[in-house]
Short mmCIF file of C-alpha atoms and ligand atoms in Angstrom, two decimals:
data_model
loop_
_atom_site.label_atom_id
_atom_site.label_comp_id
_atom_site.label_asym_id
_atom_site.label_seq_id
_atom_site.Cartn_x
_atom_site.Cartn_y
_atom_site.Cartn_z
CA UNK Z 243 0.00 -15.23 -8.28
CA UNK Z 244 -0.51 -12.03 -10.27
CA UNK Z 245 -1.64 -9.37 -7.88
CA UNK Z 246 -2.74 -6.29 -9.75
CA UNK Z 247 -4.98 -4.88 -7.03
CA UNK Z 248 -3.55 -1.58 -5.81
CA UNK Z 249 -2.30 -2.48 -2.36
CA UNK Z 250 -0.02 0.55 -1.99
CA UNK Z 251 -0.49 3.04 0.82
CA UNK Z 252 -0.63 5.85 -1.75
CA UNK Z 253 -4.03 4.81 -3.00
CA UNK Z 254 -5.56 6.35 0.14
CA UNK Z 255 -4.07 9.76 -0.51
CA UNK Z 256 -6.23 10.74 -3.46
CA UNK Z 257 -8.59 13.66 -3.44
CA UNK Z 258 -10.87 11.46 -5.62
CA UNK Z 259 -11.53 9.30 -2.59
CA UNK Z 260 -12.47 12.31 -0.46
CA UNK Z 261 -14.77 13.55 -3.22
CA UNK Z 262 -16.39 10.10 -3.36
CA UNK Z 263 -16.77 10.09 0.41
CA UNK Z 264 -18.40 13.51 0.27
CA UNK Z 265 -20.78 12.22 -2.40
CA UNK Z 266 -21.65 8.80 -0.93
CA UNK Z 267 -20.81 9.08 2.79
CA UNK Z 268 -24.39 9.28 3.97
CA UNK Z 269 -25.58 6.24 1.95
CA UNK Z 270 -22.49 4.24 2.97
CA UNK Z 271 -23.14 5.09 6.62
CA UNK Z 272 -26.61 3.58 6.29
CA UNK Z 273 -25.36 0.58 4.28
CA UNK Z 274 -22.77 -0.28 6.94
CA UNK Z 275 -24.74 0.64 10.04
CA UNK Z 276 -25.12 -3.06 10.97
CA UNK Z 277 -21.31 -3.17 11.25
CA UNK Z 278 -21.18 0.00 13.35
CA UNK Z 279 -23.82 -1.42 15.69
CA UNK Z 280 -21.86 -4.66 16.12
CA UNK Z 281 -18.66 -2.70 16.86
CA UNK Z 282 -20.34 -0.38 19.35
CA UNK Z 283 -22.06 -3.28 21.11
CA UNK Z 284 -18.69 -5.02 21.56
CA UNK Z 285 -17.03 -1.78 22.68
CA UNK Z 286 -19.59 -1.11 25.43
CA UNK Z 287 -18.98 2.66 25.44
CA UNK Z 288 -19.54 4.50 28.68
CA UNK Z 289 -19.22 8.11 29.86
CA UNK Z 290 -15.64 9.22 30.38
CA UNK Z 291 -14.09 6.56 28.12
CA UNK Z 292 -10.99 7.50 26.07
CA UNK Z 293 -11.19 5.79 22.69
CA UNK Z 294 -8.72 5.71 19.80
CA UNK Z 295 -10.30 4.98 16.38
CA UNK Z 296 -7.76 3.78 13.81
CA UNK Z 297 -8.07 4.41 10.05
CA UNK Z 298 -11.10 6.57 10.83
CA UNK Z 299 -11.75 7.78 7.28
CA UNK Z 300 -14.31 10.57 7.39
CA UNK Z 301 -15.42 9.71 10.92
CA UNK Z 302 -17.63 6.66 10.77
CA UNK Z 303 -17.84 5.16 13.44
CA UNK Z 304 -15.74 7.71 15.44
CA UNK Z 305 -18.53 10.31 15.40
CA UNK Z 306 -21.05 7.76 16.65
CA UNK Z 307 -18.70 6.60 19.43
CA UNK Z 308 -17.92 10.20 20.48
CA UNK Z 309 -21.56 10.84 21.31
CA UNK Z 310 -21.75 7.50 23.18
CA UNK Z 311 -18.90 8.37 25.60
CA UNK Z 312 -20.43 11.66 26.74
CA UNK Z 313 -20.21 13.15 29.24
CA UNK Z 314 -16.50 13.26 29.88
CA UNK Z 315 -15.30 10.83 27.22
CA UNK Z 316 -13.12 11.59 24.23
CA UNK Z 317 -12.39 9.99 20.86
CA UNK Z 318 -9.10 10.46 19.03
CA UNK Z 319 -9.53 9.49 15.39
CA UNK Z 320 -6.47 8.89 13.21
CA UNK Z 321 -5.97 8.27 9.51
CA UNK Z 322 -3.08 8.69 7.08
CA UNK Z 323 -5.09 10.80 4.67
CA UNK Z 324 -5.18 14.52 5.55
CA UNK Z 325 -8.09 15.50 3.31
CA UNK Z 326 -10.36 12.71 4.51
CA UNK Z 327 -9.62 13.85 8.10
CA UNK Z 328 -10.72 17.36 7.20
CA UNK Z 329 -14.02 15.94 5.98
CA UNK Z 330 -14.40 14.07 9.28
CA UNK Z 331 -13.66 17.20 11.29
CA UNK Z 332 -16.30 19.11 9.28
CA UNK Z 333 -18.87 16.39 10.01
CA UNK Z 334 -18.04 16.37 13.74
CA UNK Z 335 -18.42 20.16 13.87
CA UNK Z 336 -21.77 19.93 12.08
CA UNK Z 337 -22.85 17.32 14.66
CA UNK Z 338 -21.85 19.72 17.46
CA UNK Z 339 -19.30 17.29 18.92
CA UNK Z 340 -16.36 18.87 20.77
CA UNK Z 341 -15.01 15.62 22.29
CA UNK Z 342 -13.58 14.25 19.05
CA UNK Z 343 -10.19 15.13 17.56
CA UNK Z 344 -8.81 14.05 14.19
CA UNK Z 345 -5.08 13.55 13.74
CA UNK Z 346 -3.00 12.45 10.79
CA UNK Z 347 -0.99 9.38 11.77
CA UNK Z 348 0.07 5.96 10.55
CA UNK Z 349 -1.48 3.17 12.63
CA UNK Z 350 1.89 1.39 12.47
CA UNK Z 351 3.66 4.14 14.44
CA UNK Z 352 1.18 5.84 16.75
CA UNK Z 353 2.22 9.23 18.22
CA UNK Z 354 0.63 8.57 21.65
CA UNK Z 355 2.04 7.65 25.05
CA UNK Z 356 1.76 4.16 26.49
CA UNK Z 357 -1.55 3.40 28.18
CA UNK Z 358 -3.35 6.54 26.93
CA UNK Z 359 -6.65 4.88 25.91
CA UNK Z 360 -9.33 2.69 27.46
CA UNK Z 361 -10.25 1.22 24.08
CA UNK Z 362 -9.07 1.07 20.47
CA UNK Z 363 -11.48 0.58 17.57
CA UNK Z 364 -11.05 0.11 13.85
CA UNK Z 365 -13.79 -0.43 11.29
CA UNK Z 366 -12.80 -1.65 7.80
CA UNK Z 367 -9.22 -0.47 8.25
CA UNK Z 368 -7.16 -3.26 9.81
CA UNK Z 369 -7.01 -5.26 6.59
CA UNK Z 370 -5.23 -2.38 4.83
CA UNK Z 371 -2.27 -1.97 7.20
CA UNK Z 372 0.83 -3.23 5.38
CA UNK Z 373 2.32 -4.52 8.66
CA UNK Z 374 -0.81 -5.47 10.49
CA UNK Z 375 0.93 -6.98 13.52
CA UNK Z 376 3.05 -3.83 13.95
CA UNK Z 377 -0.16 -1.76 14.00
CA UNK Z 378 -1.78 -4.10 16.52
CA UNK Z 379 1.34 -3.95 18.73
CA UNK Z 380 1.06 -0.16 18.64
CA UNK Z 381 -2.61 -0.43 19.63
CA UNK Z 382 -1.61 -2.72 22.51
CA UNK Z 383 1.03 -0.23 23.65
CA UNK Z 384 -1.33 2.77 23.77
CA UNK Z 385 -4.06 0.80 25.57
CA UNK Z 386 -4.18 0.78 29.35
CA UNK Z 387 -3.95 -2.64 31.03
CA UNK Z 388 -7.30 -4.47 30.62
CA UNK Z 389 -8.20 -2.08 27.78
CA UNK Z 390 -10.08 -3.56 24.82
CA UNK Z 391 -9.56 -3.54 21.09
CA UNK Z 392 -12.55 -3.99 18.76
CA UNK Z 393 -11.94 -4.61 15.06
CA UNK Z 394 -14.34 -4.97 12.15
CA UNK Z 395 -13.28 -6.41 8.78
CA UNK Z 396 -15.29 -7.58 5.79
CA UNK Z 397 -16.35 -11.21 5.68
CA UNK Z 398 -16.04 -13.22 2.43
CA UNK Z 399 -16.65 -11.52 -0.92
CA UNK Z 400 -19.38 -14.11 -1.57
CA UNK Z 401 -21.97 -12.02 0.27
CA UNK Z 402 -24.82 -9.67 -0.57
CA UNK Z 403 -23.53 -7.01 -2.88
CA UNK Z 404 -19.90 -8.05 -3.31
CA UNK Z 405 -20.81 -11.42 -4.78
CA UNK Z 406 -22.11 -9.52 -7.81
CA UNK Z 407 -19.31 -6.94 -8.20
CA UNK Z 408 -16.25 -8.86 -6.99
CA UNK Z 409 -17.88 -12.08 -8.23
CA UNK Z 410 -17.99 -10.73 -11.80
CA UNK Z 411 -14.35 -9.63 -11.66
CA UNK Z 412 -13.42 -13.06 -10.31
CA UNK Z 413 -15.23 -14.74 -13.19
CA UNK Z 414 -14.06 -12.44 -15.98
CA UNK Z 415 -11.05 -10.32 -14.96
CA UNK Z 416 -8.60 -12.76 -13.43
CA UNK Z 417 -9.35 -11.90 -9.82
CA UNK Z 418 -8.61 -15.25 -8.16
CA UNK Z 419 -9.44 -16.73 -4.76
CA UNK Z 420 -5.70 -16.75 -4.09
CA UNK Z 421 -5.63 -12.95 -4.48
CA UNK Z 422 -8.82 -12.45 -2.45
CA UNK Z 423 -7.30 -14.50 0.38
CA UNK Z 424 -3.81 -13.00 0.23
CA UNK Z 425 -2.25 -11.65 3.41
CA UNK Z 426 -1.56 -8.24 1.82
CA UNK Z 427 -3.50 -4.98 2.13
CA UNK Z 428 -6.85 -5.77 0.50
CA UNK Z 429 -10.49 -5.81 1.57
CA UNK Z 430 -10.91 -9.58 2.14
CA UNK Z 431 -7.61 -10.24 3.90
CA UNK Z 432 -9.41 -11.11 7.16
CA UNK Z 433 -12.52 -12.65 5.69
CA UNK Z 434 -11.78 -15.73 7.79
CA UNK Z 435 -12.16 -14.92 11.51
CA UNK Z 436 -9.23 -17.11 12.58
CA UNK Z 437 -6.81 -14.99 10.54
CA UNK Z 438 -7.60 -11.83 12.45
CA UNK Z 439 -7.51 -13.75 15.74
CA UNK Z 440 -4.03 -15.00 14.83
CA UNK Z 441 -2.77 -11.44 14.24
CA UNK Z 442 -4.24 -10.25 17.56
CA UNK Z 443 -2.62 -13.16 19.41
CA UNK Z 444 0.71 -12.54 17.67
CA UNK Z 445 0.58 -8.88 18.73
CA UNK Z 446 0.13 -9.89 22.38
CA UNK Z 447 -3.60 -9.50 23.03
CA UNK Z 448 -5.36 -11.99 25.31
CA UNK Z 449 -8.97 -13.24 25.52
CA UNK Z 450 -9.08 -12.93 21.75
CA UNK Z 451 -12.39 -13.64 20.06
CA UNK Z 452 -13.15 -13.40 16.37
CA UNK Z 453 -16.36 -14.42 14.64
CA UNK Z 454 -18.74 -13.73 11.79
CA UNK Z 455 -21.60 -11.31 12.32
CA UNK Z 456 -24.46 -11.03 9.84
CA UNK Z 457 -26.80 -8.12 9.31
CA UNK Z 458 -28.97 -6.19 6.90
CA UNK Z 459 -27.00 -3.97 4.55
CA UNK Z 460 -29.56 -1.41 3.39
CA UNK Z 461 -28.65 0.93 0.55
CA UNK Z 462 -30.89 4.02 0.47
CA UNK Z 463 -31.14 4.34 -3.28
CA UNK Z 464 -31.51 2.38 -6.50
CA UNK Z 465 -29.22 0.01 -8.41
CA UNK Z 466 -27.78 2.79 -10.58
CA UNK Z 467 -26.59 4.67 -7.50
CA UNK Z 468 -25.11 1.54 -5.89
CA UNK Z 469 -23.22 0.73 -9.11
CA UNK Z 470 -21.93 4.30 -9.35
CA UNK Z 471 -20.78 4.02 -5.74
CA UNK Z 472 -18.77 0.92 -6.66
CA UNK Z 473 -17.11 2.76 -9.57
CA UNK Z 474 -16.29 5.79 -7.43
CA UNK Z 475 -14.95 4.00 -4.37
CA UNK Z 476 -13.45 0.64 -5.24
CA UNK Z 477 -9.78 1.65 -5.08
CA UNK Z 478 -8.41 -1.81 -4.53
CA UNK Z 479 -10.24 -3.61 -7.32
CA UNK Z 480 -10.52 -0.83 -9.90
CA UNK Z 481 -7.49 -2.19 -11.83
CA UNK Z 482 -9.47 -5.39 -12.49
CA UNK Z 483 -12.48 -3.46 -13.75
CA UNK Z 484 -10.22 -1.43 -16.05
CA UNK Z 485 -8.76 -4.65 -17.36
CA UNK Z 486 -12.17 -5.56 -18.86
CA UNK Z 487 -12.93 -4.56 -22.44
CA UNK Z 488 -15.53 -1.81 -22.86
CA UNK Z 489 -18.30 -4.29 -23.84
CA UNK Z 490 -17.40 -6.41 -20.79
CA UNK Z 491 -17.54 -3.35 -18.52
CA UNK Z 492 -21.02 -2.60 -19.87
CA UNK Z 493 -22.01 -6.22 -19.36
CA UNK Z 494 -20.78 -6.10 -15.76
CA UNK Z 495 -22.72 -2.89 -15.09
CA UNK Z 496 -25.91 -4.40 -16.56
CA UNK Z 497 -25.54 -7.68 -14.65
CA UNK Z 498 -24.76 -6.07 -11.29
CA UNK Z 499 -27.67 -3.67 -11.67
CA UNK Z 500 -30.06 -6.45 -12.70
CA UNK Z 501 -29.03 -8.57 -9.71
CA UNK Z 502 -29.24 -5.85 -7.09
CA UNK Z 503 -32.47 -4.46 -8.57
CA UNK Z 504 -34.13 -7.70 -7.48
CA UNK Z 505 -33.67 -6.44 -3.89
CA UNK Z 506 -34.99 -2.92 -4.54
CA UNK Z 507 -38.36 -2.13 -2.93
CA UNK Z 508 -38.84 1.25 -4.59
CA UNK Z 509 -36.91 3.13 -1.92
CA UNK Z 510 -33.99 1.00 -0.70
CA UNK Z 511 -31.96 -2.06 -1.70
CA UNK Z 512 -31.92 -4.67 1.07
CA UNK Z 513 -28.98 -7.07 1.02
CA UNK Z 514 -27.30 -9.29 3.59
CA UNK Z 515 -23.90 -8.31 4.92
CA UNK Z 516 -21.26 -10.37 6.71
CA UNK Z 517 -18.42 -8.94 8.76
CA UNK Z 518 -15.72 -10.36 10.99
CA UNK Z 519 -15.85 -8.87 14.49
CA UNK Z 520 -12.70 -9.40 16.56
CA UNK Z 521 -11.91 -8.33 20.11
CA UNK Z 522 -8.94 -8.67 22.43
CA UNK Z 523 -7.71 -7.39 25.78
CA UNK Z 524 -4.39 -5.85 26.74
CA UNK Z 525 -2.96 -8.05 29.52
C1 SAM L 768 -12.07 1.59 3.91
S1 SAM L 768 -11.49 3.00 4.76
C2 SAM L 768 -12.35 2.83 6.30
C3 SAM L 768 -12.72 4.17 6.89
C4 SAM L 768 -13.66 4.11 8.11
N1 SAM L 768 -13.03 3.51 9.27
C5 SAM L 768 -14.94 3.40 7.78
O1 SAM L 768 -15.26 2.40 8.43
O2 SAM L 768 -15.66 3.83 6.87
C6 SAM L 768 -9.83 2.57 5.17
C7 SAM L 768 -9.04 3.72 5.76
O3 SAM L 768 -7.79 3.23 6.21
C8 SAM L 768 -6.86 4.30 6.13
N2 SAM L 768 -5.53 3.73 6.25
C9 SAM L 768 -4.95 2.81 5.44
N3 SAM L 768 -3.73 2.50 5.90
C10 SAM L 768 -3.53 3.22 7.04
C11 SAM L 768 -2.46 3.32 7.99
N4 SAM L 768 -1.34 2.62 7.84
N5 SAM L 768 -2.61 4.15 9.05
C12 SAM L 768 -3.75 4.88 9.20
N6 SAM L 768 -4.80 4.83 8.34
C13 SAM L 768 -4.69 4.01 7.27
C14 SAM L 768 -7.19 4.91 4.77
O4 SAM L 768 -6.68 6.22 4.62
C15 SAM L 768 -8.71 4.83 4.79
O5 SAM L 768 -9.29 6.05 5.26
#
């Protein structure tokens, strides 16, 4: 297997990514709101709850959860990338939220005492932890007994938008199913629910459930903007795009835009999205 996707931890430390998040954060928040809703529904937030959000990026869904645990609740949001955390802190301040703190930390070695949280959440982050079970064991440790973990990962690449972008790279740039299924840090690592369930069980969680959830992924913009978003944000699969010749890159851009344009109603692009939602309890 030739894995040329960038699976290194360093890829998250770029200021390019923060710039892209600043540029596209609002559209991405809308596009992925079906996933946030599924996570929050499984979390069942209530006033006073102490929540730890892992790999929080620029604060989605931590900001949403922080307002759902008021009054009295608190969200601690951690990520490895300092500049993305600064962006999250700016957003939380703009939203007037004082019950949310951002801290730089590696999910695989959490700097918190045992039993400090009622719940741990992670949206689109768990698949990128190099030692996923180590991170889940850390989550188990910092949860109180009977505390819940709620994880969201992407479902298969053969969905809505990704079937056009990742699908093209699979057809023309050597991105194979073997790579898309590999148990290494990459977006589709847990695209089969049983794989995430297995990691939760191995880490020591009980009452583990993991299943597909489907929803509407609505992009507030046109095909050109969605394509530009892909170019700006696809850290993991950019090496495959760069592998294409210039004419092939242009062909990919034209094909993706033609395909997603078919779902454009003049204001938004409506696609279907599939995630894996997994939960577990600390015994
Ligand atoms: C795709 S982003 C998801 C961000 C946000 N949770 C969301 O749903 O939009 C993945 C995040 O995982 C973070 N990350 C990757 N490995 C990490 C680790 N070992 N510990 C903490 N954060 C990590 C990256 O810095 C990045 O912000």
